[in-house]
CSV table of C-alpha atoms in Angstrom, one decimal:
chain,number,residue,atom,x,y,z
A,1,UNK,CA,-5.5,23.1,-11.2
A,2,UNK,CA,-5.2,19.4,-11.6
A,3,UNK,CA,-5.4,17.1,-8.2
A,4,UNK,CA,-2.8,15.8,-6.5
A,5,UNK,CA,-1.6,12.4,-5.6
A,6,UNK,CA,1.0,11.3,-3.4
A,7,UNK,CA,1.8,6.9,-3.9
A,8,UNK,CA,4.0,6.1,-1.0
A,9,UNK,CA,6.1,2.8,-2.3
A,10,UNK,CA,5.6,4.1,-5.9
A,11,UNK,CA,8.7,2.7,-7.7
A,12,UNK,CA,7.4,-0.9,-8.3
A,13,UNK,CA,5.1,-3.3,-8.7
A,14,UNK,CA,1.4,-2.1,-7.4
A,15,UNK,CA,2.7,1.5,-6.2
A,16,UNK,CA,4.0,2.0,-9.5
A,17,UNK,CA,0.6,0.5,-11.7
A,18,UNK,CA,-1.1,3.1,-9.1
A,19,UNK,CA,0.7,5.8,-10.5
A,20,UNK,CA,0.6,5.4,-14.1
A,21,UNK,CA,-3.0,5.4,-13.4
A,22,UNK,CA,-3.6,8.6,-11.5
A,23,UNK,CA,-1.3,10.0,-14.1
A,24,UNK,CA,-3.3,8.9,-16.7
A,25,UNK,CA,-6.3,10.3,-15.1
A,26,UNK,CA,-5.0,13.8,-15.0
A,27,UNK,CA,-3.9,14.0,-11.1
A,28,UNK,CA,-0.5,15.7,-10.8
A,29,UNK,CA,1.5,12.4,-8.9
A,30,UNK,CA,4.1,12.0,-6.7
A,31,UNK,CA,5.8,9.0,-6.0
A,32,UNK,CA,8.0,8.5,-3.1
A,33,UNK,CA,10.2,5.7,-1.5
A,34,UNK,CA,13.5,4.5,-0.3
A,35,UNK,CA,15.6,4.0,-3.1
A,36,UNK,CA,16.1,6.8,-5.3
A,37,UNK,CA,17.2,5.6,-8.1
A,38,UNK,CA,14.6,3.2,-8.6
A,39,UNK,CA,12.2,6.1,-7.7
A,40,UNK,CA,13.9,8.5,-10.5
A,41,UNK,CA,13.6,6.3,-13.4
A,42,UNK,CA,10.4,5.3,-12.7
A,43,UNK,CA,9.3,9.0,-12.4
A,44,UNK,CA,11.0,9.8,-15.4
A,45,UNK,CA,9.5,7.2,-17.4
A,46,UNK,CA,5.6,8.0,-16.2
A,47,UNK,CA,5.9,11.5,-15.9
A,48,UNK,CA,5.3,11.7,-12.7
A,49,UNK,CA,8.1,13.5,-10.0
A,50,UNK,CA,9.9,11.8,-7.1
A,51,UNK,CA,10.5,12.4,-3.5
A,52,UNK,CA,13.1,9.7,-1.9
A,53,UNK,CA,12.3,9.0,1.9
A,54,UNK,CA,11.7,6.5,3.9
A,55,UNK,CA,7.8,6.6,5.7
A,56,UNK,CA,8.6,4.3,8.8
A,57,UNK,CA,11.7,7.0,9.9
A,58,UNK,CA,10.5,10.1,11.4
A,59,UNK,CA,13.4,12.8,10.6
A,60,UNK,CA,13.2,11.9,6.6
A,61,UNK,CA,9.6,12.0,6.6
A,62,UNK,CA,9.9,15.7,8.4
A,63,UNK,CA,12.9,16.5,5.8
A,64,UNK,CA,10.6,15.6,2.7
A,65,UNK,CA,7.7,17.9,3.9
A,66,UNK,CA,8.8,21.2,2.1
A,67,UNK,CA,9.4,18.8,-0.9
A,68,UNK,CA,5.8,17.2,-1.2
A,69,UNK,CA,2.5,19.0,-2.7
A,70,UNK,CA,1.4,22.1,-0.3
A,71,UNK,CA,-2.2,20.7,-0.9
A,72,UNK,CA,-3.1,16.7,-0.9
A,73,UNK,CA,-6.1,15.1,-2.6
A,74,UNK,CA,-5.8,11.8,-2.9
A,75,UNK,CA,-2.8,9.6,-0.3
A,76,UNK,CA,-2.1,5.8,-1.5
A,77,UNK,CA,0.0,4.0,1.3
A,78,UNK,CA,1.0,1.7,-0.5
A,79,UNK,CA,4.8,1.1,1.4
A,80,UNK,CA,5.3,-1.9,2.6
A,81,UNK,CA,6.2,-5.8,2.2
A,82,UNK,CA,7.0,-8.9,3.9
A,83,UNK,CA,9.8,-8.6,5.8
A,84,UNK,CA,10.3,-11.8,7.0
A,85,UNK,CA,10.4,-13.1,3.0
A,86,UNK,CA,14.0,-10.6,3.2
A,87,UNK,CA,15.9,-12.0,6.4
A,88,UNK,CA,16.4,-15.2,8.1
A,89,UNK,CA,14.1,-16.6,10.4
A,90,UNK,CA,14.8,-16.3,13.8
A,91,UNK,CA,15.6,-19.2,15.5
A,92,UNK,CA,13.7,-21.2,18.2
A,93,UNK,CA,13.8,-19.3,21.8
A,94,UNK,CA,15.5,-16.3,19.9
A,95,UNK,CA,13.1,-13.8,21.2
A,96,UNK,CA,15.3,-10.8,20.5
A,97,UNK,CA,15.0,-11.7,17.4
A,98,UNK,CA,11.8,-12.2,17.0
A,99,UNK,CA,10.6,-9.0,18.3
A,100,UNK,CA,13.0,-7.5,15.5
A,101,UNK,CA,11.1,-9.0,13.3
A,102,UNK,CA,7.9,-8.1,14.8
A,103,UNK,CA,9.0,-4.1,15.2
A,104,UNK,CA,10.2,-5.1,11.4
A,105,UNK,CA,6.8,-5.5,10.0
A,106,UNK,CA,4.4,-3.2,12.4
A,107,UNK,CA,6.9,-0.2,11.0
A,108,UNK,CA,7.0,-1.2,7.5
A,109,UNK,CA,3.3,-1.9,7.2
A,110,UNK,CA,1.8,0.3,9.7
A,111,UNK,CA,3.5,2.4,11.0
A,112,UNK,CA,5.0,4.0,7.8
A,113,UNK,CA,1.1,4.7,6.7
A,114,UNK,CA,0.3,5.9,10.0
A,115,UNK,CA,3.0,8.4,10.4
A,116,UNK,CA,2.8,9.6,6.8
A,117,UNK,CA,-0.9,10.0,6.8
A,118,UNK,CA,0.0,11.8,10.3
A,119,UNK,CA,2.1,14.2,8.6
A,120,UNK,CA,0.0,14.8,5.6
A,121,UNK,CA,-3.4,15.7,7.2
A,122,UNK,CA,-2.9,19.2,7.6
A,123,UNK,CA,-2.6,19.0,3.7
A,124,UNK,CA,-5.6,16.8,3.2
A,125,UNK,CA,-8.1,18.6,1.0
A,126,UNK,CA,-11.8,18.5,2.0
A,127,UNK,CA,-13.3,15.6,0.0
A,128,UNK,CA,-9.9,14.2,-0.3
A,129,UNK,CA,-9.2,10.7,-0.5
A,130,UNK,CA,-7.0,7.9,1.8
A,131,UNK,CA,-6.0,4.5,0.5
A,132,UNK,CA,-4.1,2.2,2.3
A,133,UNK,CA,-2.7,-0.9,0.3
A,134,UNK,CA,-3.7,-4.0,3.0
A,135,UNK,CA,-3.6,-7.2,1.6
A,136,UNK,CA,-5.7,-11.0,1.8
A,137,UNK,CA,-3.2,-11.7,5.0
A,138,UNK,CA,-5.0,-9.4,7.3
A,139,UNK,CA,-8.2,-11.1,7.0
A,140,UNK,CA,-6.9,-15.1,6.9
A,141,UNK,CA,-3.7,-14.7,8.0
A,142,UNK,CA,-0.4,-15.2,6.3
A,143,UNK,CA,1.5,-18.3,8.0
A,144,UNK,CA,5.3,-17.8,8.6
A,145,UNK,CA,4.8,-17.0,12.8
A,146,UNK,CA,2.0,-14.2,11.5
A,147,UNK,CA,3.7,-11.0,11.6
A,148,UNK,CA,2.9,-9.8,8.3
A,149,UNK,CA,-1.3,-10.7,8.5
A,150,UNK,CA,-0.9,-9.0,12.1
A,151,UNK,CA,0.7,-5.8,11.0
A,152,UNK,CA,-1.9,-5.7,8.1
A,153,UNK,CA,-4.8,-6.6,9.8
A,154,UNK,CA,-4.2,-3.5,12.7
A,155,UNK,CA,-3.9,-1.4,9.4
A,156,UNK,CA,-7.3,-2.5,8.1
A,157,UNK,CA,-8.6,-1.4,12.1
A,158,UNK,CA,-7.0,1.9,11.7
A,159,UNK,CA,-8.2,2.1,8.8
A,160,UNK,CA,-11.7,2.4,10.0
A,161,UNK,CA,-10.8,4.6,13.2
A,162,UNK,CA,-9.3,7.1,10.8
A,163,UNK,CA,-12.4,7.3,8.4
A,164,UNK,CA,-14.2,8.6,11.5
A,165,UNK,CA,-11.7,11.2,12.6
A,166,UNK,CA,-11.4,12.7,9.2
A,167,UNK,CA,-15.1,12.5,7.9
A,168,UNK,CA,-16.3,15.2,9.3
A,169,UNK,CA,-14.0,16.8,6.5
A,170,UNK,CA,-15.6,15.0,4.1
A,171,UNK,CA,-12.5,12.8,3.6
A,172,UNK,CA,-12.8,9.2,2.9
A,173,UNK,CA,-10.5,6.5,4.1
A,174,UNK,CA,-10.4,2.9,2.8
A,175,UNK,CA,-8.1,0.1,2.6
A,176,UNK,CA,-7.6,-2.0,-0.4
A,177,UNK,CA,-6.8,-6.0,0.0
A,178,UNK,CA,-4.8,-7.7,-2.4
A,179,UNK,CA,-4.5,-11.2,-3.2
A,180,UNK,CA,-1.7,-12.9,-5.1
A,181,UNK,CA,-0.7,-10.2,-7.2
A,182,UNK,CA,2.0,-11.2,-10.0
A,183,UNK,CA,4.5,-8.6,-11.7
A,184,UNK,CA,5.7,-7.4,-8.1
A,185,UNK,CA,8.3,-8.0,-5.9
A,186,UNK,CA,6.6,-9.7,-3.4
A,187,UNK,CA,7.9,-13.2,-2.9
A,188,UNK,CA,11.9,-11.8,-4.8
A,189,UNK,CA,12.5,-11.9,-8.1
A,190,UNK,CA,11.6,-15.7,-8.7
A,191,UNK,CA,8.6,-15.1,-8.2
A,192,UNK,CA,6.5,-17.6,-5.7
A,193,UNK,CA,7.8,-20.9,-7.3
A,194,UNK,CA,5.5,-22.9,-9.8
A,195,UNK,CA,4.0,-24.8,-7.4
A,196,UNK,CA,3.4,-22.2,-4.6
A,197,UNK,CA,1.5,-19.8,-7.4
A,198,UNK,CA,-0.8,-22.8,-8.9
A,199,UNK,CA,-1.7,-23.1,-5.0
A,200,UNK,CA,-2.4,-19.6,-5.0
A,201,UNK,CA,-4.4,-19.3,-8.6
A,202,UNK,CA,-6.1,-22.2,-7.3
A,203,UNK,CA,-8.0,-20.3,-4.4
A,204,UNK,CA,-9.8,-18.0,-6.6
A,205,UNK,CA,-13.1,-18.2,-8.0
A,206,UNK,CA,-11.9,-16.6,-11.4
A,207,UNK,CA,-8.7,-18.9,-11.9
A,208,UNK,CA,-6.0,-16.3,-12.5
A,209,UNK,CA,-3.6,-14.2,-10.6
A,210,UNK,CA,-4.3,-10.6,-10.0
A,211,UNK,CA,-2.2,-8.3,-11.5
A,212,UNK,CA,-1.3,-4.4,-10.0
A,213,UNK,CA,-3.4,-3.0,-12.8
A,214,UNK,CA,-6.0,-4.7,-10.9
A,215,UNK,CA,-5.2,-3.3,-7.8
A,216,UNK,CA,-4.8,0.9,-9.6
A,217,UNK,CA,-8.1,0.1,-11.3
A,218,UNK,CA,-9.6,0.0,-7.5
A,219,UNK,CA,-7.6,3.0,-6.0
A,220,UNK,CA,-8.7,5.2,-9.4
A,221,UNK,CA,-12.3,4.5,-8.2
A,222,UNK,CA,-11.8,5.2,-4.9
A,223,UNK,CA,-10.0,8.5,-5.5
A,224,UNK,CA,-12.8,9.2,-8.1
A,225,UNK,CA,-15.9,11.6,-7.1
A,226,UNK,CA,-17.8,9.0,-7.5
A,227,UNK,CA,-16.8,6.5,-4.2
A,228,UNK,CA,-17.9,9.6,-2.4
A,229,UNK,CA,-20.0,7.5,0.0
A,230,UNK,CA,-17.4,4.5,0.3
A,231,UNK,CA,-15.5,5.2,3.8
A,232,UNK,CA,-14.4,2.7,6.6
A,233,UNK,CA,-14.2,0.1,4.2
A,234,UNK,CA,-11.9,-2.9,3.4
A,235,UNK,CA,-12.3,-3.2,-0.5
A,236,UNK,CA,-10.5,-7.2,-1.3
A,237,UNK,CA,-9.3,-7.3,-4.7
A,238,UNK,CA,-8.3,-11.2,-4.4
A,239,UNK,CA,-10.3,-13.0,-7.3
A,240,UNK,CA,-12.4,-14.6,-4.7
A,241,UNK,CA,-9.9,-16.3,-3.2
A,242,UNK,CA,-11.1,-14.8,0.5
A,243,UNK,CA,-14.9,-13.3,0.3
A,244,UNK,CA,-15.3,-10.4,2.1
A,245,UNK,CA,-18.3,-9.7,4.4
């Protein structure tokens, strides 16, 4: 029987380049989200099948179970986004609001990976693999008050707690940090402006923008028999642009 795959966030950009390549490496994929639609024709076009739900909200992730692989060997968490790049700002002194946003971006980057991984590990299959999309924020930060480097920075830490509950299992758990990746929806559909991206091409060592290819090229290696011995780790995929250590 072929391995399983489940790409939280797998419409789009990076969830759906990971995808296509776990596809293409014979695992049998599903690809969940919040929007269905988007999810369906995405499915349909990779041959892959889709589960609509959305990882931060308890009940739907609970619903979905009965509707998601009985066996799991290989979970990408790749949900997730900037939420403050979606909503206004909140204004000076508004602290209401600013916790919103806070709770905003700890649920969509962390806590969606930490409940679905929660709910999943039961299914985990010895020698099975956890990815956790992270990005170049967690490790320098990511301006705009700092929710979004916070939230992925604390999943980078759980990241390495988790590799140590679940190794005795022989399952591996890594994070994977992305620099400026183009082709996703990121910064909206205009992209980061022409400016903002030569700033950001500008950090790297290798003078060009990563791509989400880039990013599946580094999940199908760590899903892959051979990463056997990579755990705990937070693997940056930013062109240089922040150097790991």
């Amino acid at each position: 029987m072929p391995r399983t795959a489940i790409v939280t966030g797998g419409g789009t950009g990076i969830g759906r380049a990971v995808a296509r390549r776990l596809a293409a490496d014979g695992l049998d994929v599903v690809i969940t989200g919040r929007r269905k639609q988007v999810l369906e024709q995405t499915a349909e076009e990779l041959g892959v099948r889709a589960v609509a739900f959305d990882a931060s909200d308890v009940a739907a992730i609970e619903a979905a179970l009965p509707d998601l692989p009985g066996q799991v060997d290989v979970l990408v968490n790749n949900a997730g986004g900037n939420i403050a790049r979606h909503r206004p700002a909140p204004a000076e002194g508004d602290l209401a609001g600013l916790r919103d946003l806070w709770a905003a971006q700890l649920e969509s980057n962390l806590i969606s990976a930490v409940l679905t991984t929660s709910a999943l590990t039961p299914r985990l299959a010895a020698g099975g693999r956890v990815i956790s999309i992270g990005s170049i924020a967690g490790a320098r930060g990511s301006g705009g008050g700092g929710a979004y480097g916070a939230a992925k920075a604390a999943l980078h830490t759980w990241t390495g707690d988790l590799a140590f509950e679940l190794g005795g299992r022989g399952v591996t758990v890594n994070a994977i940090a992305p620099g400026y990746i183009e082709d996703t929806e990121f910064f909206g559909a205009g992209g980061p402006g022409t400016e903002r991206r030569a700033w950001l091409i500008g950090q790297t060592a290798n003078g060009r923008p990563g791509h989400p290819e880039d990013v599946a090229d580094t999940v199908a290696f760590l899903a892959s028999p051979e990463a056997g011995n990579i755990t705990a780790q937070v693997i940056h995929v930013n062109g240089g642009a922040f150097r790991g250590r």
